[in-house]
Steps between C-alpha positions, in 0.01 A plus 500: 500500500717662233356485149636605160264562209649525152372650177711352213611725217326479164521676166289811453408557864319804634640708781240427768508299825395132470173525689448124515810473718388816677176341617678184619772702671247724671296218655824332613625826656167554677536144639835596652746367243801686358456551126753598236391551138764481227371631168747395232301695241646822637806390696660292222727310739752238400424153634797513740380831646146365531619199699706724730197720567280200573760354738516830687125484567528132600149399392325181599294527180562660161196578286538542124219626279480375142320593181552316174751766398705466820475121534856420390645771721290392799617139465861612458488701823347207687779270379754739654324483837549133585539580870166680531136397507338649190135561420388603153191706435345687209299406192756274332579283801124478557458386140768229507613439862682173424751691285608694809558198724799358312784687671761302692568609857694394804333275758207646697459791257162513331344645184135607491251658263209707630223516242286808444463789743708432808434755775349228721692196378841668530440560869406133540826400334689721746312335785610161368865610489457627856368151587159634603300290253558196279587525131164344412324800655657744252241558229562564127843342543680274251811311612681171461493208738771275366424489129127557549357846433252596770235770457334607823142602560385812315467829686177691428556828319494817707157640432535824697813671367462777758620249761844489336736766641599785270852436371763646731718684248782542753602138436609605150813693409278787381774744389588251225154534343489825305204462265316804369155531348435826319810632682350415843660263752316172443441163661271202447194366682272198466132541588343171384574135430359236271322553172135443405597450135657202324736623229663190356856639507496569877600272787207515741608279790727731699246737656204280419201551277295703748536877467567664837563864574612719785249756618529858377588618854776241528648602164496868594661417837798351314520796260496743796772296676722515190410864435574625851783267605706472182382798295369296207283702265433246225371144512513213252209268577604144422151344499402305191149644527496817708175634352282187509315604818355832386366605839836438667668699222261790563561479876879501456486802270266688733722431802806628311311821426350526849841466665656742248775256407698660217605179330535354153432136420484232234288184481391214275143462381279306265366700207136417575466617861567875480273778379560874466373578852743252659793617287438864590479413869823300473670789321385743769640266768842491333486215249743580220522171316289190442635184335262265320539141387357525147704215348335471156255646252374157400164395652607139443821547698327690780251215529762226496711665770191562720566875503128589519538837328411635156720706265250787507529514881876542465453780246253677732733477801792653305273779375380577852857519628587757235183696574557507877877554478625173649800325349399160363721200442392194303648156546478323164596140427591331175595146402207294626519146359188542284594844366579576139724784388187683388352478851824637646511783246138584590591522871789735419273718287235496774750630758591783264133584446384506863833667590577461868777728622731201517482141379706195588502225238594174670563166335291226658696285743285204609590447866489148645180418691293750304213432264677660203795264554269200471322656201830543317613144570159357405517678165814303427761773550819431693605752763875533554587295809808702593340836430663790687212674674720798587463598133199599292579288196249266328510143632298323230401537136213388282425446133390868494816658639857421599670640811694743284182622329332567837799708613482695174128561548562617857757754382267611224223551757715729714617704201151534354345596834762766571436651157123512565565661838719768344245577226222541757719730712574725199132515407389574860781717643288641785358171624584325828650228283742742336589651837599160639699417186687832521574446867624147432742622235612787724572261787689260274709787363568629852623163627714445189664842546544435871672170424719666235610783732566250780720295267691810383545611861643162599740506204622849592561400863675183387743702287559747783 
């Protein structure tokens, strides 16, 4: 069977393959189906060209992945494909499947939603379309029967992630992905699913609430495949909690060293799981950057969002990164419904004091079907119904701050943090921190000059 899988375009994308579609496409290819992935994040096709390309592949099923930021685009694409069976997947269609079943199609054409991870259920849907099983046998499926919305039996989560095939990167248009990490050719990998924590701003129902991880040997097998087959030398690990299983982390690092893999990598971690020994081992195995979800300096806020960390643990983690020579990034969040301006100012000051290498100050966006969404509503605050989730603007205000004031505080945070970063660099010119800052500025200058010379070159040729 011919299948098309589509990644809709969004705002602020990163230049990496959509691995969710990669896993689905790989299991379908292994099962003997012909798979075509169209990544509109990098290909930027017009709708007319997209339809032509889909027609050329003549698929019996088109799969479209959807996050909250790509929802409108995903639904728009589906509306243009009235002659094709469409199945939606991804976190947003899992969160609100009924919203994705409204498209109008020609007779005999169906719309489906597959909830959660779909390596097994997608193959069942293909078997249904091949008339091998009944529709009722397809698990995790949401569809319409007349005007009634039907949700099929739930599929158990995949406990052993090693049983899932490693993503076949040949199904992507790899030359179009040109990401670099510390000047090395880079790609992305996922080594775990689920989350053992319950942060109130996260949607937990896509990969389930049970933390599962691939074995160290399985992870290294994928790295070696990408290293030897495609010449990747840097890896962005997409896991929400790469470092939670300390023994697996140690095993992965030791295998990288044992196999003499000269790679660089980046991961996400909690601030309260790493010590100096682990950080030094990670650094030795090629870890260049760790991102941490710090969110706030307020113990009250950390408690109310179920973060289960303390401000002093965040300060210690940033200090250890500077000591070991690993770039640290802190994800900070402002604009919680109970926050005062003083609490926000304290969080900004805290980020400047603990001084990660980089900090991102996000304005809280309460996503539907999350605890923080319910908390905000229950406190009596109205969330904009037509909020554009492709933007990072505030979507509610309280008696303590207006939307405009939150935006002003966000800008102030960035300006104040950059000033603190510059002061530290001047005071510690021979530190790892200063080295990374200098290299960052050098790279930015290089790319600006390169762009300028390219523009001048094009103008000269145009005149000639």
